[in-house]
mmCIF file of C-alpha atoms in Angstrom:
data_model
loop_
_atom_site.group_PDB
_atom_site.id
_atom_site.type_symbol
_atom_site.label_atom_id
_atom_site.label_comp_id
_atom_site.label_asym_id
_atom_site.label_seq_id
_atom_site.Cartn_x
_atom_site.Cartn_y
_atom_site.Cartn_z
ATOM 1 C CA LYS A 1 11.692 -7.236 1.637
ATOM 2 C CA THR A 2 13.754 -7.335 4.352
ATOM 3 C CA GLN A 3 15.349 -10.753 6.679
ATOM 4 C CA THR A 4 13.512 -9.629 9.233
ATOM 5 C CA GLY A 5 9.714 -9.092 9.492
ATOM 6 C CA HIS A 6 5.997 -9.855 7.813
ATOM 7 C CA PHE A 7 5.186 -9.068 4.823
ATOM 8 C CA MET A 8 1.587 -8.990 3.135
ATOM 9 C CA PHE A 9 0.424 -10.752 0.316
ATOM 10 C CA ALA A 10 -3.048 -11.018 -1.403
ATOM 11 C CA GLU A 11 -3.425 -14.166 -4.116
ATOM 12 C CA GLY A 12 -4.327 -13.844 -7.693
ATOM 13 C CA ASN A 13 -5.178 -16.889 -8.849
ATOM 14 C CA TYR A 14 -8.468 -17.756 -10.226
ATOM 15 C CA LEU A 15 -10.275 -15.484 -8.278
ATOM 16 C CA PRO A 16 -13.424 -13.189 -10.071
ATOM 17 C CA ALA A 17 -13.027 -10.334 -11.628
ATOM 18 C CA ASN A 18 -12.075 -7.365 -9.964
ATOM 19 C CA THR A 19 -12.137 -8.994 -6.340
ATOM 20 C CA GLN A 20 -10.017 -6.344 -3.340
ATOM 21 C CA ALA A 21 -8.430 -7.893 -0.710
ATOM 22 C CA VAL A 22 -8.238 -4.697 1.745
ATOM 23 C CA LEU A 23 -5.187 -4.369 5.035
ATOM 24 C CA LEU A 24 -6.440 -1.336 7.301
ATOM 25 C CA SER A 25 -4.128 -0.118 9.535
ATOM 26 C CA PRO A 26 -4.834 0.711 12.498
ATOM 27 C CA LEU A 27 -6.703 4.503 13.032
ATOM 28 C CA PHE A 28 -3.198 6.513 13.656
ATOM 29 C CA THR A 29 -3.282 9.875 15.657
ATOM 30 C CA THR A 30 -1.729 12.375 15.653
ATOM 31 C CA SER A 31 -0.800 15.903 17.318
ATOM 32 C CA SER A 32 -1.789 18.855 15.815
ATOM 33 C CA ALA A 33 2.249 20.041 15.930
ATOM 34 C CA SER A 34 3.350 16.080 14.630
ATOM 35 C CA ILE A 35 2.728 16.222 10.584
ATOM 36 C CA VAL A 36 5.430 18.318 8.925
ATOM 37 C CA GLN A 37 5.386 18.485 4.902
ATOM 38 C CA PRO A 38 6.229 16.821 2.979
ATOM 39 C CA CYS A 39 5.389 13.652 4.400
ATOM 40 C CA SER A 40 5.451 10.328 2.431
ATOM 41 C CA LEU A 41 4.628 7.018 2.989
ATOM 42 C CA THR A 42 7.349 4.240 1.979
ATOM 43 C CA PHE A 43 6.541 0.106 0.836
ATOM 44 C CA TYR A 44 7.918 -2.499 -1.375
ATOM 45 C CA TYR A 45 5.745 -4.361 -3.607
ATOM 46 C CA HIS A 46 5.975 -7.718 -5.968
ATOM 47 C CA MET A 47 3.528 -7.556 -8.460
ATOM 48 C CA TYR A 48 4.976 -11.049 -10.683
ATOM 49 C CA GLY A 49 2.395 -13.024 -13.554
ATOM 50 C CA GLY A 50 0.814 -13.135 -16.583
ATOM 51 C CA ASN A 51 -2.072 -11.469 -15.832
ATOM 52 C CA MET A 52 -1.014 -8.921 -12.926
ATOM 53 C CA GLY A 53 -3.720 -7.202 -10.907
ATOM 54 C CA THR A 54 -3.780 -3.740 -9.619
ATOM 55 C CA LEU A 55 -2.220 -2.536 -6.138
ATOM 56 C CA THR A 56 -3.380 1.065 -4.554
ATOM 57 C CA ALA A 57 -2.368 2.556 -1.131
ATOM 58 C CA SER A 58 -4.174 5.132 -0.571
ATOM 59 C CA ILE A 59 -5.398 7.467 3.437
ATOM 60 C CA VAL A 60 -8.122 7.678 4.490
ATOM 61 C CA ILE A 61 -8.737 10.836 6.362
ATOM 62 C CA ASN A 62 -12.219 11.563 9.068
ATOM 63 C CA GLN A 63 -13.839 8.801 6.664
ATOM 64 C CA THR A 64 -12.742 10.662 3.104
ATOM 65 C CA THR A 65 -9.745 7.707 1.161
ATOM 66 C CA SER A 66 -7.317 9.731 -1.345
ATOM 67 C CA MET A 67 -5.733 7.383 -3.316
ATOM 68 C CA VAL A 68 -1.790 8.027 -2.849
ATOM 69 C CA PHE A 69 -0.329 5.734 -4.732
ATOM 70 C CA SER A 70 -1.680 2.965 -8.047
ATOM 71 C CA VAL A 71 0.670 0.434 -10.167
ATOM 72 C CA SER A 72 -1.055 -1.680 -12.590
ATOM 73 C CA GLY A 73 0.199 -4.624 -14.317
ATOM 74 C CA ASN A 74 3.625 -7.173 -14.073
ATOM 75 C CA GLN A 75 6.422 -5.528 -12.715
ATOM 76 C CA GLY A 76 8.867 -8.037 -12.817
ATOM 77 C CA ASP A 77 9.237 -10.736 -9.948
ATOM 78 C CA MET A 78 11.300 -8.399 -8.136
ATOM 79 C CA TRP A 79 10.827 -6.125 -4.970
ATOM 80 C CA MET A 80 9.770 -2.604 -5.937
ATOM 81 C CA PRO A 81 10.007 0.365 -3.714
ATOM 82 C CA ALA A 82 7.204 2.677 -3.493
ATOM 83 C CA ILE A 83 7.320 6.055 -2.011
ATOM 84 C CA ALA A 84 3.636 7.829 -2.065
ATOM 85 C CA PRO A 85 3.123 11.594 -0.886
ATOM 86 C CA LEU A 86 0.710 12.659 1.615
ATOM 87 C CA PRO A 87 -1.474 14.731 1.588
ATOM 88 C CA ALA A 88 -1.479 17.698 4.776
ATOM 89 C CA PHE A 89 -3.102 16.342 7.339
ATOM 90 C CA GLN A 90 -2.432 17.905 10.778
ATOM 91 C CA GLY A 91 -3.638 17.308 13.529
ATOM 92 C CA GLN A 92 -6.225 14.502 12.326
ATOM 93 C CA SER A 93 -6.372 10.573 12.899
ATOM 94 C CA PHE A 94 -5.959 9.046 10.000
ATOM 95 C CA GLN A 95 -5.321 5.220 8.268
ATOM 96 C CA ILE A 96 -3.824 3.336 5.159
ATOM 97 C CA MET A 97 -5.184 0.949 2.784
ATOM 98 C CA PHE A 98 -4.013 -0.995 0.950
ATOM 99 C CA THR A 99 -6.167 -2.638 -1.998
ATOM 100 C CA ALA A 100 -4.883 -5.624 -4.421
ATOM 101 C CA ILE A 101 -7.591 -6.091 -7.562
ATOM 102 C CA SER A 102 -7.862 -8.833 -9.424
ATOM 103 C CA PRO A 103 -7.482 -8.680 -13.276
ATOM 104 C CA ASN A 104 -11.033 -8.315 -15.319
ATOM 105 C CA THR A 105 -10.559 -12.018 -16.019
ATOM 106 C CA ILE A 106 -10.791 -15.448 -14.625
ATOM 107 C CA GLN A 107 -7.231 -16.824 -15.610
ATOM 108 C CA ALA A 108 -4.273 -17.313 -13.786
ATOM 109 C CA GLY A 109 -3.321 -14.081 -12.559
ATOM 110 C CA GLY A 110 -0.265 -13.335 -10.275
ATOM 111 C CA ASP A 111 0.457 -12.564 -6.140
ATOM 112 C CA ILE A 112 1.177 -9.022 -4.999
ATOM 113 C CA ALA A 113 3.018 -8.445 -1.589
ATOM 114 C CA VAL A 114 3.447 -5.851 -0.235
ATOM 115 C CA ASP A 115 6.328 -5.309 2.322
ATOM 116 C CA ASP A 116 9.145 -2.976 5.368
ATOM 117 C CA VAL A 117 5.827 -0.092 5.415
ATOM 118 C CA SER A 118 7.127 3.624 7.140
ATOM 119 C CA PHE A 119 6.755 6.711 6.869
ATOM 120 C CA SER A 120 9.183 9.204 6.200
ATOM 121 C CA ALA A 121 11.207 10.440 8.719
ATOM 122 C CA THR A 122 9.271 13.833 8.204
ATOM 123 C CA CYS A 123 6.355 12.398 9.359
ATOM 124 C CA CYS A 124 6.489 12.766 12.385
ATOM 125 C CA GLN A 125 8.788 15.505 13.838
ATOM 126 C CA ASP A 126 7.760 16.343 18.064
#
């Protein structure tokens, strides 16, 4: 979305049905006092094409995955903002996982991209 940095991209054409591309963040470690609710994951996504799949965002805490965002289908040829509220996780290490899932059929699909990933200011206050 912005002119700086890099974006993440999953090609969606002619893949086997329900193929997944997974991006898992590094492990974030927080102190018991550093996370203040409400806390949100924010990012932009781009999903454009005739046979579009699904994008999900999840938080992984202690090897337990909780989906916090999901969108499917063609969203138009534009970057869309997303705000995903996160569950309470004070004092716990966590990861963010983005998953792009191809549609149920093998045919020309669409591409999924994610950019400008960050946490709301309320996530890490000391």
